[in-house]
Amino acid sequence: MSNIEPASRRFARRLLSLLSILAAGIAGYLLIVALGKQGLPVGCGGESGCAEVLTSRWSVVFGIPVSAPALLVYLTVFAASLKTAQPQFRFVLLAAAVMMLLAAIWFTTLQFVVLKALCPWCLTEHALGAVMS
């Protein structure tokens, strides 16, 4: 049995690594904005959907911005994507995929149906999560 990884698997791992870093970057940025309490993300005016979404009751859980657990999930996916040959890391990726897909569905539905306001930063982050799923 060869230890050489097929090109398609190598490409998938690299793509997963890239997408997880992009999503982590957005989640980290949104976390910094939320913790700084100094305003909204770049490109979001006070009357934008961003303001409504990022200050809604769904933007925090137990007093912590939802971008914090999202950041942890995306960083976990990144780390696990580097070690996908090992079974325990495949399980981590599967669990993360389920969490990312459910979060994307939940938070996107909240924006469209409940809040009727859209945050491009949040939608981009959730689209990346859904693609990674």
Short mmCIF file of C-alpha atoms in Angstrom, two decimals, residues 37-112:
data_model
loop_
_atom_site.label_atom_id
_atom_site.label_comp_id
_atom_site.label_asym_id
_atom_site.label_seq_id
_atom_site.Cartn_x
_atom_site.Cartn_y
_atom_site.Cartn_z
CA LYS A 37 -18.00 47.63 20.58
CA GLN A 38 -16.69 50.45 18.43
CA GLY A 39 -19.08 50.12 15.55
CA LEU A 40 -19.82 47.91 12.61
CA PRO A 41 -17.64 46.00 10.17
CA VAL A 42 -16.19 47.78 7.18
CA GLY A 43 -18.86 48.43 4.56
CA CYS A 44 -21.78 48.29 6.99
CA GLY A 45 -23.50 51.56 7.76
CA GLY A 46 -25.67 52.20 10.78
CA GLU A 47 -28.85 51.63 8.79
CA SER A 48 -27.61 48.51 7.07
CA GLY A 49 -28.74 44.97 7.68
CA CYS A 50 -25.40 44.40 9.41
CA ALA A 51 -26.42 46.60 12.32
CA GLU A 52 -29.66 44.71 12.81
CA VAL A 53 -28.06 41.26 12.51
CA LEU A 54 -24.94 41.92 14.58
CA THR A 55 -26.88 43.53 17.44
CA SER A 56 -29.77 41.04 17.47
CA ARG A 57 -30.39 38.70 20.38
CA TRP A 58 -29.08 35.86 18.20
CA SER A 59 -25.66 37.46 17.84
CA VAL A 60 -24.58 36.20 21.27
CA VAL A 61 -24.89 32.96 23.20
CA PHE A 62 -24.29 32.98 26.96
CA GLY A 63 -22.99 36.53 26.55
CA ILE A 64 -20.36 35.47 24.00
CA PRO A 65 -20.51 36.64 20.37
CA VAL A 66 -21.44 33.69 18.13
CA SER A 67 -18.37 34.46 16.05
CA ALA A 68 -16.20 33.07 18.91
CA PRO A 69 -17.41 29.45 18.66
CA ALA A 70 -17.47 29.82 14.87
CA LEU A 71 -13.81 30.83 14.95
CA LEU A 72 -12.98 27.75 17.03
CA VAL A 73 -14.81 25.46 14.61
CA TYR A 74 -13.07 26.93 11.56
CA LEU A 75 -9.65 26.68 13.20
CA THR A 76 -10.41 23.10 14.19
CA VAL A 77 -11.34 22.30 10.59
CA PHE A 78 -8.10 23.87 9.42
CA ALA A 79 -6.03 21.81 11.87
CA ALA A 80 -7.93 18.60 11.06
CA SER A 81 -7.58 19.20 7.32
CA LEU A 82 -3.84 18.89 7.76
CA LYS A 83 -4.23 15.40 9.28
CA THR A 84 -7.15 13.84 7.36
CA ALA A 85 -5.37 10.52 6.86
CA GLN A 86 -5.93 9.67 10.52
CA PRO A 87 -9.42 8.32 11.41
CA GLN A 88 -9.96 10.55 14.47
CA PHE A 89 -9.44 13.65 12.34
CA ARG A 90 -11.94 12.42 9.77
CA PHE A 91 -14.48 12.18 12.59
CA VAL A 92 -13.64 15.73 13.67
CA LEU A 93 -14.17 16.94 10.10
CA LEU A 94 -17.50 15.12 9.87
CA ALA A 95 -18.70 16.61 13.18
CA ALA A 96 -17.54 20.07 12.10
CA ALA A 97 -19.27 19.69 8.74
CA VAL A 98 -22.56 18.92 10.45
CA MET A 99 -22.15 21.90 12.81
CA MET A 100 -21.22 24.27 9.97
CA LEU A 101 -24.13 23.19 7.79
CA LEU A 102 -26.66 23.46 10.63
CA ALA A 103 -25.27 26.86 11.64
CA ALA A 104 -25.40 28.10 8.05
CA ILE A 105 -29.03 27.00 7.69
CA TRP A 106 -30.02 28.43 11.09
CA PHE A 107 -28.34 31.82 10.84
CA THR A 108 -29.23 32.36 7.18
CA THR A 109 -32.86 31.53 7.91
CA LEU A 110 -32.81 33.96 10.84
CA GLN A 111 -31.55 36.73 8.59
CA PHE A 112 -34.00 36.13 5.75
#
